[in-house]
Backbone as CSV, one residue per row, in Angstrom:
resi,resn,N_x,N_y,N_z,CA_x,CA_y,CA_z,C_x,C_y,C_z
1,UNK,50.515,51.165,9.688,50.639,51.033,8.266,49.291,50.657,7.662
2,UNK,48.955,51.248,6.548,47.695,50.961,5.890,47.826,49.709,5.042
3,UNK,46.759,48.888,5.025,46.801,47.701,4.175,46.271,48.050,2.790
4,UNK,46.739,47.347,1.779,46.270,47.633,0.417,44.790,47.304,0.253
5,UNK,44.128,47.957,-0.717,42.695,47.742,-0.949,42.391,46.357,-1.491
6,UNK,43.314,45.751,-2.200,43.050,44.455,-2.821,43.294,43.285,-1.868
7,UNK,43.767,43.562,-0.675,44.038,42.482,0.272,42.733,42.012,0.902
8,UNK,42.520,40.709,0.890,41.316,40.125,1.481,41.657,39.635,2.884
9,UNK,40.849,40.000,3.834,41.140,39.632,5.214,40.637,38.233,5.517
10,UNK,41.076,37.719,6.638,40.676,36.381,7.070,39.183,36.344,7.357
11,UNK,38.649,37.419,7.885,37.217,37.461,8.190,36.385,37.305,6.919
12,UNK,36.826,37.918,5.832,36.103,37.794,4.567,36.119,36.356,4.078
13,UNK,37.285,35.714,4.184,37.366,34.308,3.760,36.490,33.413,4.628
14,UNK,36.461,33.687,5.925,35.610,32.883,6.820,34.132,33.096,6.517
15,UNK,33.750,34.325,6.204,32.360,34.589,5.846,31.991,33.896,4.537
16,UNK,32.880,33.917,3.548,32.613,33.218,2.294,32.531,31.712,2.507
17,UNK,33.408,31.172,3.335,33.369,29.744,3.640,32.059,29.367,4.333
18,UNK,31.614,30.194,5.279,30.353,29.930,5.972,29.174,30.017,5.002
19,UNK,29.215,30.974,4.066,28.142,31.124,3.096,28.045,29.899,2.192
20,UNK,29.171,29.494,1.629,29.148,28.344,0.730,28.793,27.054,1.463
21,UNK,29.242,26.917,2.710,28.885,25.723,3.497,27.389,25.699,3.755
22,UNK,26.820,26.845,4.087,25.382,26.922,4.321,24.601,26.600,3.051
23,UNK,25.053,27.131,1.929,24.380,26.841,0.664,24.466,25.363,0.319
24,UNK,25.631,24.763,0.524,25.810,23.348,0.222,24.932,22.482,1.117
25,UNK,24.905,22.796,2.410,24.057,22.023,3.327,22.580,22.195,2.995
26,UNK,22.171,23.406,2.644,20.780,23.645,2.266,20.412,22.885,1.014
27,UNK,21.311,22.847,0.043,21.053,22.110,-1.191,20.926,20.619,-0.919
28,UNK,21.837,20.073,-0.120,21.785,18.642,0.195,20.524,18.299,0.986
29,UNK,20.148,19.157,1.926,18.926,18.918,2.701,17.702,18.983,1.797
30,UNK,17.665,19.948,0.873,16.541,20.058,-0.046,16.445,18.856,-0.958
31,UNK,17.593,18.350,-1.425,17.587,17.156,-2.259,17.029,15.961,-1.492
32,UNK,17.454,15.837,-0.226,17.005,14.708,0.587,15.502,14.769,0.836
33,UNK,14.977,15.960,1.116,13.537,16.124,1.330,12.776,15.818,0.048
34,UNK,13.287,16.289,-1.099,12.622,16.042,-2.376,12.594,14.553,-2.689
35,UNK,13.693,13.856,-2.446,13.744,12.421,-2.716,12.782,11.675,-1.802
36,UNK,12.708,12.075,-0.524,11.786,11.409,0.404,10.339,11.637,-0.009
37,UNK,10.023,12.820,-0.547,8.657,13.066,-1.016,8.329,12.182,-2.208
38,UNK,9.326,11.922,-3.055,9.091,11.076,-4.220,8.912,9.620,-3.825
39,UNK,9.493,9.199,-2.698,9.389,7.810,-2.268,8.039,7.500,-1.630
40,UNK,7.362,8.523,-1.120,6.053,8.301,-0.509,5.054,7.866,-1.564
41,UNK,4.249,6.888,-1.217,3.239,6.420,-2.163,2.117,7.457,-2.265
42,UNK,1.632,7.714,-3.462,0.556,8.694,-3.608,-0.733,8.197,-2.955
43,UNK,-1.547,9.130,-2.528,-2.820,8.800,-1.899,-3.774,8.292,-2.974
44,UNK,-4.487,7.234,-2.647,-5.404,6.654,-3.626,-6.627,7.557,-3.780
45,UNK,-6.867,7.988,-5.007,-7.977,8.908,-5.255,-9.136,8.235,-5.972
46,UNK,-8.997,6.962,-6.294,-10.063,6.256,-6.998,-11.153,5.895,-5.998
47,UNK,-12.388,6.194,-6.363,-13.502,5.808,-5.501,-14.042,4.469,-5.983
48,UNK,-14.349,3.628,-5.033,-14.848,2.297,-5.361,-16.349,2.227,-5.123
49,UNK,-17.024,1.533,-6.004,-18.453,1.345,-5.875,-18.762,0.089,-5.064
50,UNK,-19.881,-0.503,-5.349,-20.255,-1.723,-4.634,-19.360,-2.883,-5.035
51,UNK,-19.110,-3.779,-4.117,-18.317,-4.989,-4.320,-16.898,-4.701,-4.792
52,UNK,-16.381,-3.531,-4.486,-14.997,-3.205,-4.805,-14.746,-2.798,-6.234
53,UNK,-15.769,-2.739,-7.059,-15.573,-2.340,-8.450,-15.528,-0.832,-8.590
54,UNK,-15.214,-0.347,-9.778,-15.187,1.108,-9.962,-16.584,1.699,-9.895
55,UNK,-16.661,2.903,-9.371,-17.957,3.561,-9.290,-18.368,4.046,-10.674
56,UNK,-19.636,4.044,-10.924,-20.172,4.455,-12.220,-20.584,5.919,-12.126
57,UNK,-20.140,6.699,-13.086,-20.484,8.112,-13.095,-21.966,8.272,-13.407
58,UNK,-22.604,9.315,-12.883,-24.021,9.531,-13.180,-24.235,9.827,-14.658
59,UNK,-25.436,9.436,-15.166,-25.733,9.656,-16.586,-25.859,11.135,-16.913
60,UNK,-26.558,11.873,-16.061,-26.766,13.292,-16.294,-26.239,14.068,-15.086
61,UNK,-25.655,15.227,-15.312,-25.189,16.026,-14.172,-26.375,16.562,-13.372
62,UNK,-26.114,16.875,-12.117,-27.166,17.375,-11.232,-27.646,18.762,-11.632
63,UNK,-26.755,19.586,-12.143,-27.144,20.943,-12.527,-26.856,21.158,-14.010
64,UNK,-27.495,22.184,-14.547,-27.283,22.496,-15.964,-25.944,23.196,-16.139
65,UNK,-25.295,22.996,-17.272,-24.007,23.658,-17.485,-24.152,25.174,-17.565
66,UNK,-23.071,25.856,-17.250,-23.110,27.319,-17.191,-23.369,27.933,-18.565
67,UNK,-22.874,27.287,-19.623,-23.079,27.864,-20.957,-24.555,27.858,-21.318
68,UNK,-25.283,26.835,-20.832,-26.714,26.776,-21.135,-27.473,27.860,-20.358
69,UNK,-27.062,28.097,-19.127,-27.694,29.173,-18.341,-27.468,30.530,-19.002
70,UNK,-26.248,30.778,-19.456,-25.952,32.050,-20.121,-26.723,32.165,-21.414
71,UNK,-26.794,31.075,-22.176,-27.542,31.080,-23.454,-29.027,31.386,-23.231
72,UNK,-29.594,30.775,-22.191,-31.006,31.012,-21.886,-31.241,32.460,-21.477
73,UNK,-30.334,33.020,-20.678,-30.492,34.406,-20.257,-30.369,35.360,-21.441
74,UNK,-29.459,35.071,-22.347,-29.285,35.934,-23.521,-30.451,35.805,-24.486
75,UNK,-31.015,34.622,-24.596,-32.102,34.438,-25.550,-33.425,35.009,-25.047
76,UNK,-33.571,35.266,-23.745,-34.795,35.846,-23.203,-34.950,37.291,-23.670
77,UNK,-33.871,37.991,-23.845,-33.956,39.422,-24.194,-34.140,39.658,-25.623
C-alpha cells in the first residue's frame, strides 16, 4: 500500500530533532564562549615611562606627514 504524500515519517522527525538539538547546543556553546571572552581582563596597552608615570609623547614626529610630501611634490612642477 502506498503512503500518502503528506505523511511525515519517523526518520524525518528524528532528523529535525537532531537538527534543532545541534542548533541549540551550538547556540549555548557560543554564548558560553562569548561570556568567557567578556570575563577576561583586557591586555594593558598603556606604556609607562620612568618611575611608573605615563610616557610623554615626542614633540615632533620622526617623519614628515604624507600631505606635506605630496604638497612639496606638486609644488615642484
